[in-house]
């Protein structure tokens, strides 16, 4: 049991919410769903690459800080024909109980996007996107702690990416 506890310790340090974990467990292996799980190791690798950019490249430095802060990312797409609407309603209400705050809501045509996160002040934790589209529901979770300073940097410079 000690080995099991040691093995689970890193996962517990940046664990996702209970409601998201339950939603993933129910739907990620179902037929017709898509599930992508990206480990923190890939983000750490990308962060290391960003560190070796030009010394005066502030964008690369900010990207490196953001990438190193991400511990995992999951994307789950569930077609509405297999999604239980009660599960979706329970997920949304449970996130509020788990101190997720809605940061932004976007409605465009038949799509609705709700961006939520935990945290306050200078840091955001566990950024979550709930995307209602025509044919499916998509749940994107980014586990980790991101600084508002780095997020603001990208928001201020988004026009430079064209």
mmCIF file with all atom_site columns, C-alpha atoms in Angstrom:
data_model
loop_
_atom_site.group_PDB
_atom_site.id
_atom_site.type_symbol
_atom_site.label_atom_id
_atom_site.label_alt_id
_atom_site.label_comp_id
_atom_site.label_asym_id
_atom_site.label_entity_id
_atom_site.label_seq_id
_atom_site.pdbx_PDB_ins_code
_atom_site.Cartn_x
_atom_site.Cartn_y
_atom_site.Cartn_z
_atom_site.occupancy
_atom_site.B_iso_or_equiv
_atom_site.pdbx_formal_charge
_atom_site.auth_seq_id
_atom_site.auth_comp_id
_atom_site.auth_asym_id
_atom_site.auth_atom_id
_atom_site.pdbx_PDB_model_num
ATOM 1   C CA . UNK A 1 1   ? 0.000   0.000  0.000   1.00 0.00 ? 1   UNK A CA 1
ATOM 2   C CA . UNK A 1 2   ? 2.880   2.400  0.585   1.00 0.00 ? 2   UNK A CA 1
ATOM 3   C CA . UNK A 1 3   ? 4.002   1.957  -3.032  1.00 0.00 ? 3   UNK A CA 1
ATOM 4   C CA . UNK A 1 4   ? 0.470   2.649  -4.263  1.00 0.00 ? 4   UNK A CA 1
ATOM 5   C CA . UNK A 1 5   ? 0.283   5.814  -2.157  1.00 0.00 ? 5   UNK A CA 1
ATOM 6   C CA . UNK A 1 6   ? 3.642   7.003  -3.480  1.00 0.00 ? 6   UNK A CA 1
ATOM 7   C CA . UNK A 1 7   ? 2.608   6.260  -7.054  1.00 0.00 ? 7   UNK A CA 1
ATOM 8   C CA . UNK A 1 8   ? -0.637  8.233  -6.638  1.00 0.00 ? 8   UNK A CA 1
ATOM 9   C CA . UNK A 1 9   ? 0.955   11.262 -4.969  1.00 0.00 ? 9   UNK A CA 1
ATOM 10  C CA . UNK A 1 10  ? 1.823   13.159 -8.189  1.00 0.00 ? 10  UNK A CA 1
ATOM 11  C CA . UNK A 1 11  ? -1.669  12.598 -9.555  1.00 0.00 ? 11  UNK A CA 1
ATOM 12  C CA . UNK A 1 12  ? -3.241  13.923 -6.368  1.00 0.00 ? 12  UNK A CA 1
ATOM 13  C CA . UNK A 1 13  ? -1.116  17.067 -6.377  1.00 0.00 ? 13  UNK A CA 1
ATOM 14  C CA . UNK A 1 14  ? -2.820  18.339 -9.534  1.00 0.00 ? 14  UNK A CA 1
ATOM 15  C CA . UNK A 1 15  ? -5.968  16.283 -9.613  1.00 0.00 ? 15  UNK A CA 1
ATOM 16  C CA . UNK A 1 16  ? -8.979  17.353 -11.562 1.00 0.00 ? 16  UNK A CA 1
ATOM 17  C CA . UNK A 1 17  ? -12.310 17.955 -9.979  1.00 0.00 ? 17  UNK A CA 1
ATOM 18  C CA . UNK A 1 18  ? -14.357 15.018 -8.776  1.00 0.00 ? 18  UNK A CA 1
ATOM 19  C CA . UNK A 1 19  ? -17.234 15.883 -11.106 1.00 0.00 ? 19  UNK A CA 1
ATOM 20  C CA . UNK A 1 20  ? -14.947 16.077 -14.158 1.00 0.00 ? 20  UNK A CA 1
ATOM 21  C CA . UNK A 1 21  ? -13.286 12.781 -13.208 1.00 0.00 ? 21  UNK A CA 1
ATOM 22  C CA . UNK A 1 22  ? -16.701 11.099 -12.915 1.00 0.00 ? 22  UNK A CA 1
ATOM 23  C CA . UNK A 1 23  ? -17.844 12.560 -16.252 1.00 0.00 ? 23  UNK A CA 1
ATOM 24  C CA . UNK A 1 24  ? -14.629 11.339 -17.920 1.00 0.00 ? 24  UNK A CA 1
ATOM 25  C CA . UNK A 1 25  ? -14.973 7.891  -16.362 1.00 0.00 ? 25  UNK A CA 1
ATOM 26  C CA . UNK A 1 26  ? -18.495 7.491  -17.702 1.00 0.00 ? 26  UNK A CA 1
ATOM 27  C CA . UNK A 1 27  ? -17.981 8.813  -21.236 1.00 0.00 ? 27  UNK A CA 1
ATOM 28  C CA . UNK A 1 28  ? -14.355 8.511  -22.329 1.00 0.00 ? 28  UNK A CA 1
ATOM 29  C CA . UNK A 1 29  ? -14.537 4.834  -23.291 1.00 0.00 ? 29  UNK A CA 1
ATOM 30  C CA . UNK A 1 30  ? -17.980 4.943  -24.873 1.00 0.00 ? 30  UNK A CA 1
ATOM 31  C CA . UNK A 1 31  ? -18.387 4.234  -28.532 1.00 0.00 ? 31  UNK A CA 1
ATOM 32  C CA . UNK A 1 32  ? -18.609 7.384  -30.687 1.00 0.00 ? 32  UNK A CA 1
ATOM 33  C CA . UNK A 1 33  ? -16.742 9.564  -28.154 1.00 0.00 ? 33  UNK A CA 1
ATOM 34  C CA . UNK A 1 34  ? -13.284 11.050 -28.590 1.00 0.00 ? 34  UNK A CA 1
ATOM 35  C CA . UNK A 1 35  ? -10.863 11.363 -25.672 1.00 0.00 ? 35  UNK A CA 1
ATOM 36  C CA . UNK A 1 36  ? -7.404  12.938 -25.797 1.00 0.00 ? 36  UNK A CA 1
ATOM 37  C CA . UNK A 1 37  ? -5.131  12.929 -22.741 1.00 0.00 ? 37  UNK A CA 1
ATOM 38  C CA . UNK A 1 38  ? -1.908  14.942 -22.936 1.00 0.00 ? 38  UNK A CA 1
ATOM 39  C CA . UNK A 1 39  ? 0.549   14.446 -20.097 1.00 0.00 ? 39  UNK A CA 1
ATOM 40  C CA . UNK A 1 40  ? 2.535   17.178 -18.433 1.00 0.00 ? 40  UNK A CA 1
ATOM 41  C CA . UNK A 1 41  ? 5.723   15.699 -19.871 1.00 0.00 ? 41  UNK A CA 1
ATOM 42  C CA . UNK A 1 42  ? 4.828   16.933 -23.344 1.00 0.00 ? 42  UNK A CA 1
ATOM 43  C CA . UNK A 1 43  ? 4.180   20.435 -21.999 1.00 0.00 ? 43  UNK A CA 1
ATOM 44  C CA . UNK A 1 44  ? 7.482   20.331 -20.094 1.00 0.00 ? 44  UNK A CA 1
ATOM 45  C CA . UNK A 1 45  ? 9.270   19.355 -23.303 1.00 0.00 ? 45  UNK A CA 1
ATOM 46  C CA . UNK A 1 46  ? 7.692   22.274 -25.174 1.00 0.00 ? 46  UNK A CA 1
ATOM 47  C CA . UNK A 1 47  ? 8.579   24.567 -22.280 1.00 0.00 ? 47  UNK A CA 1
ATOM 48  C CA . UNK A 1 48  ? 12.214  23.480 -22.487 1.00 0.00 ? 48  UNK A CA 1
ATOM 49  C CA . UNK A 1 49  ? 12.277  24.207 -26.212 1.00 0.00 ? 49  UNK A CA 1
ATOM 50  C CA . UNK A 1 50  ? 10.871  27.691 -25.537 1.00 0.00 ? 50  UNK A CA 1
ATOM 51  C CA . UNK A 1 51  ? 13.637  28.358 -22.989 1.00 0.00 ? 51  UNK A CA 1
ATOM 52  C CA . UNK A 1 52  ? 16.275  27.969 -25.717 1.00 0.00 ? 52  UNK A CA 1
ATOM 53  C CA . UNK A 1 53  ? 14.796  30.716 -27.888 1.00 0.00 ? 53  UNK A CA 1
ATOM 54  C CA . UNK A 1 54  ? 16.393  34.132 -28.287 1.00 0.00 ? 54  UNK A CA 1
ATOM 55  C CA . UNK A 1 55  ? 17.208  35.830 -24.997 1.00 0.00 ? 55  UNK A CA 1
ATOM 56  C CA . UNK A 1 56  ? 15.094  38.870 -25.874 1.00 0.00 ? 56  UNK A CA 1
ATOM 57  C CA . UNK A 1 57  ? 12.049  36.895 -27.094 1.00 0.00 ? 57  UNK A CA 1
ATOM 58  C CA . UNK A 1 58  ? 9.497   37.776 -24.409 1.00 0.00 ? 58  UNK A CA 1
ATOM 59  C CA . UNK A 1 59  ? 6.736   35.801 -26.155 1.00 0.00 ? 59  UNK A CA 1
ATOM 60  C CA . UNK A 1 60  ? 8.770   32.594 -26.030 1.00 0.00 ? 60  UNK A CA 1
ATOM 61  C CA . UNK A 1 61  ? 9.604   33.185 -22.371 1.00 0.00 ? 61  UNK A CA 1
ATOM 62  C CA . UNK A 1 62  ? 5.920   33.702 -21.512 1.00 0.00 ? 62  UNK A CA 1
ATOM 63  C CA . UNK A 1 63  ? 4.983   30.611 -23.530 1.00 0.00 ? 63  UNK A CA 1
ATOM 64  C CA . UNK A 1 64  ? 7.627   28.622 -21.652 1.00 0.00 ? 64  UNK A CA 1
ATOM 65  C CA . UNK A 1 65  ? 6.237   29.726 -18.286 1.00 0.00 ? 65  UNK A CA 1
ATOM 66  C CA . UNK A 1 66  ? 2.674   28.833 -19.292 1.00 0.00 ? 66  UNK A CA 1
ATOM 67  C CA . UNK A 1 67  ? 3.674   25.466 -20.759 1.00 0.00 ? 67  UNK A CA 1
ATOM 68  C CA . UNK A 1 68  ? 5.691   24.508 -17.679 1.00 0.00 ? 68  UNK A CA 1
ATOM 69  C CA . UNK A 1 69  ? 2.682   25.303 -15.469 1.00 0.00 ? 69  UNK A CA 1
ATOM 70  C CA . UNK A 1 70  ? 0.408   22.868 -17.315 1.00 0.00 ? 70  UNK A CA 1
ATOM 71  C CA . UNK A 1 71  ? 0.389   19.463 -15.629 1.00 0.00 ? 71  UNK A CA 1
ATOM 72  C CA . UNK A 1 72  ? -2.087  17.750 -17.965 1.00 0.00 ? 72  UNK A CA 1
ATOM 73  C CA . UNK A 1 73  ? -4.757  18.452 -20.535 1.00 0.00 ? 73  UNK A CA 1
ATOM 74  C CA . UNK A 1 74  ? -7.773  16.392 -21.534 1.00 0.00 ? 74  UNK A CA 1
ATOM 75  C CA . UNK A 1 75  ? -10.289 16.838 -24.329 1.00 0.00 ? 75  UNK A CA 1
ATOM 76  C CA . UNK A 1 76  ? -13.498 14.801 -24.343 1.00 0.00 ? 76  UNK A CA 1
ATOM 77  C CA . UNK A 1 77  ? -16.046 15.052 -27.146 1.00 0.00 ? 77  UNK A CA 1
ATOM 78  C CA . UNK A 1 78  ? -19.395 13.360 -26.556 1.00 0.00 ? 78  UNK A CA 1
ATOM 79  C CA . UNK A 1 79  ? -22.039 13.303 -29.291 1.00 0.00 ? 79  UNK A CA 1
ATOM 80  C CA . UNK A 1 80  ? -25.440 14.396 -28.029 1.00 0.00 ? 80  UNK A CA 1
ATOM 81  C CA . UNK A 1 81  ? -26.978 11.110 -29.143 1.00 0.00 ? 81  UNK A CA 1
ATOM 82  C CA . UNK A 1 82  ? -25.036 9.262  -26.381 1.00 0.00 ? 82  UNK A CA 1
ATOM 83  C CA . UNK A 1 83  ? -24.956 12.067 -23.799 1.00 0.00 ? 83  UNK A CA 1
ATOM 84  C CA . UNK A 1 84  ? -27.369 11.945 -20.886 1.00 0.00 ? 84  UNK A CA 1
ATOM 85  C CA . UNK A 1 85  ? -28.582 15.541 -20.416 1.00 0.00 ? 85  UNK A CA 1
ATOM 86  C CA . UNK A 1 86  ? -28.857 14.944 -16.669 1.00 0.00 ? 86  UNK A CA 1
ATOM 87  C CA . UNK A 1 87  ? -25.115 14.157 -16.525 1.00 0.00 ? 87  UNK A CA 1
ATOM 88  C CA . UNK A 1 88  ? -24.359 17.428 -18.296 1.00 0.00 ? 88  UNK A CA 1
ATOM 89  C CA . UNK A 1 89  ? -26.594 19.389 -15.945 1.00 0.00 ? 89  UNK A CA 1
ATOM 90  C CA . UNK A 1 90  ? -24.996 17.681 -12.920 1.00 0.00 ? 90  UNK A CA 1
ATOM 91  C CA . UNK A 1 91  ? -21.502 18.449 -14.229 1.00 0.00 ? 91  UNK A CA 1
ATOM 92  C CA . UNK A 1 92  ? -22.280 22.140 -14.607 1.00 0.00 ? 92  UNK A CA 1
ATOM 93  C CA . UNK A 1 93  ? -23.838 22.474 -11.158 1.00 0.00 ? 93  UNK A CA 1
ATOM 94  C CA . UNK A 1 94  ? -21.068 20.424 -9.507  1.00 0.00 ? 94  UNK A CA 1
ATOM 95  C CA . UNK A 1 95  ? -18.358 22.657 -10.970 1.00 0.00 ? 95  UNK A CA 1
ATOM 96  C CA . UNK A 1 96  ? -19.961 25.657 -9.277  1.00 0.00 ? 96  UNK A CA 1
ATOM 97  C CA . UNK A 1 97  ? -19.983 23.777 -5.973  1.00 0.00 ? 97  UNK A CA 1
ATOM 98  C CA . UNK A 1 98  ? -16.278 22.972 -6.487  1.00 0.00 ? 98  UNK A CA 1
ATOM 99  C CA . UNK A 1 99  ? -15.537 26.710 -6.634  1.00 0.00 ? 99  UNK A CA 1
ATOM 100 C CA . UNK A 1 100 ? -15.190 26.950 -10.394 1.00 0.00 ? 100 UNK A CA 1
ATOM 101 C CA . UNK A 1 101 ? -15.989 30.467 -11.546 1.00 0.00 ? 101 UNK A CA 1
ATOM 102 C CA . UNK A 1 102 ? -17.303 31.345 -14.975 1.00 0.00 ? 102 UNK A CA 1
ATOM 103 C CA . UNK A 1 103 ? -14.728 33.645 -16.581 1.00 0.00 ? 103 UNK A CA 1
ATOM 104 C CA . UNK A 1 104 ? -16.315 34.109 -19.962 1.00 0.00 ? 104 UNK A CA 1
ATOM 105 C CA . UNK A 1 105 ? -19.268 32.919 -21.987 1.00 0.00 ? 105 UNK A CA 1
ATOM 106 C CA . UNK A 1 106 ? -19.357 33.072 -25.775 1.00 0.00 ? 106 UNK A CA 1
ATOM 107 C CA . UNK A 1 107 ? -22.405 32.388 -27.925 1.00 0.00 ? 107 UNK A CA 1
ATOM 108 C CA . UNK A 1 108 ? -22.025 32.181 -31.667 1.00 0.00 ? 108 UNK A CA 1
ATOM 109 C CA . UNK A 1 109 ? -24.756 30.751 -33.875 1.00 0.00 ? 109 UNK A CA 1
ATOM 110 C CA . UNK A 1 110 ? -25.620 27.363 -32.315 1.00 0.00 ? 110 UNK A CA 1
ATOM 111 C CA . UNK A 1 111 ? -22.438 27.121 -30.240 1.00 0.00 ? 111 UNK A CA 1
ATOM 112 C CA . UNK A 1 112 ? -22.014 28.094 -26.595 1.00 0.00 ? 112 UNK A CA 1
ATOM 113 C CA . UNK A 1 113 ? -18.635 28.194 -24.866 1.00 0.00 ? 113 UNK A CA 1
ATOM 114 C CA . UNK A 1 114 ? -18.245 28.645 -21.134 1.00 0.00 ? 114 UNK A CA 1
ATOM 115 C CA . UNK A 1 115 ? -14.723 29.145 -19.785 1.00 0.00 ? 115 UNK A CA 1
ATOM 116 C CA . UNK A 1 116 ? -14.378 28.364 -16.105 1.00 0.00 ? 116 UNK A CA 1
ATOM 117 C CA . UNK A 1 117 ? -11.501 28.137 -13.629 1.00 0.00 ? 117 UNK A CA 1
ATOM 118 C CA . UNK A 1 118 ? -10.649 27.910 -9.979  1.00 0.00 ? 118 UNK A CA 1
ATOM 119 C CA . UNK A 1 119 ? -8.427  30.399 -8.217  1.00 0.00 ? 119 UNK A CA 1
ATOM 120 C CA . UNK A 1 120 ? -8.388  34.078 -7.618  1.00 0.00 ? 120 UNK A CA 1
ATOM 121 C CA . UNK A 1 121 ? -6.106  37.026 -7.528  1.00 0.00 ? 121 UNK A CA 1
ATOM 122 C CA . UNK A 1 122 ? -2.957  36.476 -9.532  1.00 0.00 ? 122 UNK A CA 1
ATOM 123 C CA . UNK A 1 123 ? -3.442  32.815 -10.492 1.00 0.00 ? 123 UNK A CA 1
ATOM 124 C CA . UNK A 1 124 ? -5.965  30.616 -12.252 1.00 0.00 ? 124 UNK A CA 1
ATOM 125 C CA . UNK A 1 125 ? -6.133  26.880 -11.665 1.00 0.00 ? 125 UNK A CA 1
ATOM 126 C CA . UNK A 1 126 ? -7.747  24.082 -13.652 1.00 0.00 ? 126 UNK A CA 1
ATOM 127 C CA . UNK A 1 127 ? -9.081  26.029 -16.606 1.00 0.00 ? 127 UNK A CA 1
ATOM 128 C CA . UNK A 1 128 ? -12.103 24.254 -18.054 1.00 0.00 ? 128 UNK A CA 1
ATOM 129 C CA . UNK A 1 129 ? -14.009 24.864 -21.286 1.00 0.00 ? 129 UNK A CA 1
ATOM 130 C CA . UNK A 1 130 ? -17.565 23.600 -21.673 1.00 0.00 ? 130 UNK A CA 1
ATOM 131 C CA . UNK A 1 131 ? -18.474 23.711 -25.349 1.00 0.00 ? 131 UNK A CA 1
ATOM 132 C CA . UNK A 1 132 ? -22.030 23.060 -26.524 1.00 0.00 ? 132 UNK A CA 1
ATOM 133 C CA . UNK A 1 133 ? -21.998 22.656 -30.285 1.00 0.00 ? 133 UNK A CA 1
ATOM 134 C CA . UNK A 1 134 ? -24.523 21.491 -32.885 1.00 0.00 ? 134 UNK A CA 1
ATOM 135 C CA . UNK A 1 135 ? -23.848 17.770 -32.606 1.00 0.00 ? 135 UNK A CA 1
ATOM 136 C CA . UNK A 1 136 ? -21.733 17.289 -29.503 1.00 0.00 ? 136 UNK A CA 1
ATOM 137 C CA . UNK A 1 137 ? -20.565 18.490 -26.126 1.00 0.00 ? 137 UNK A CA 1
ATOM 138 C CA . UNK A 1 138 ? -16.818 19.063 -25.691 1.00 0.00 ? 138 UNK A CA 1
ATOM 139 C CA . UNK A 1 139 ? -15.111 19.256 -22.306 1.00 0.00 ? 139 UNK A CA 1
ATOM 140 C CA . UNK A 1 140 ? -11.565 20.641 -22.283 1.00 0.00 ? 140 UNK A CA 1
ATOM 141 C CA . UNK A 1 141 ? -9.634  20.635 -19.008 1.00 0.00 ? 141 UNK A CA 1
ATOM 142 C CA . UNK A 1 142 ? -6.220  22.171 -18.447 1.00 0.00 ? 142 UNK A CA 1
ATOM 143 C CA . UNK A 1 143 ? -4.767  21.128 -15.098 1.00 0.00 ? 143 UNK A CA 1
ATOM 144 C CA . UNK A 1 144 ? -2.205  23.389 -13.531 1.00 0.00 ? 144 UNK A CA 1
ATOM 145 C CA . UNK A 1 145 ? -1.784  26.912 -12.220 1.00 0.00 ? 145 UNK A CA 1
ATOM 146 C CA . UNK A 1 146 ? -1.362  29.779 -14.663 1.00 0.00 ? 146 UNK A CA 1
ATOM 147 C CA . UNK A 1 147 ? -0.389  33.311 -13.693 1.00 0.00 ? 147 UNK A CA 1
ATOM 148 C CA . UNK A 1 148 ? -2.669  36.162 -14.693 1.00 0.00 ? 148 UNK A CA 1
ATOM 149 C CA . UNK A 1 149 ? 0.444   38.057 -15.802 1.00 0.00 ? 149 UNK A CA 1
ATOM 150 C CA . UNK A 1 150 ? 1.263   35.456 -18.460 1.00 0.00 ? 150 UNK A CA 1
ATOM 151 C CA . UNK A 1 151 ? -2.352  35.107 -19.573 1.00 0.00 ? 151 UNK A CA 1
ATOM 152 C CA . UNK A 1 152 ? -2.575  38.908 -19.853 1.00 0.00 ? 152 UNK A CA 1
ATOM 153 C CA . UNK A 1 153 ? 0.591   38.992 -21.939 1.00 0.00 ? 153 UNK A CA 1
ATOM 154 C CA . UNK A 1 154 ? -0.973  36.732 -24.562 1.00 0.00 ? 154 UNK A CA 1
ATOM 155 C CA . UNK A 1 155 ? -4.249  38.646 -24.488 1.00 0.00 ? 155 UNK A CA 1
ATOM 156 C CA . UNK A 1 156 ? -2.401  41.938 -25.095 1.00 0.00 ? 156 UNK A CA 1
ATOM 157 C CA . UNK A 1 157 ? -0.343  40.500 -27.970 1.00 0.00 ? 157 UNK A CA 1
ATOM 158 C CA . UNK A 1 158 ? -2.930  38.354 -29.734 1.00 0.00 ? 158 UNK A CA 1
ATOM 159 C CA . UNK A 1 159 ? -2.913  40.663 -32.778 1.00 0.00 ? 159 UNK A CA 1
ATOM 160 C CA . UNK A 1 160 ? 0.816   39.954 -33.257 1.00 0.00 ? 160 UNK A CA 1
ATOM 161 C CA . UNK A 1 161 ? 0.122   36.315 -34.172 1.00 0.00 ? 161 UNK A CA 1
ATOM 162 C CA . UNK A 1 162 ? -1.318  36.967 -37.638 1.00 0.00 ? 162 UNK A CA 1
#
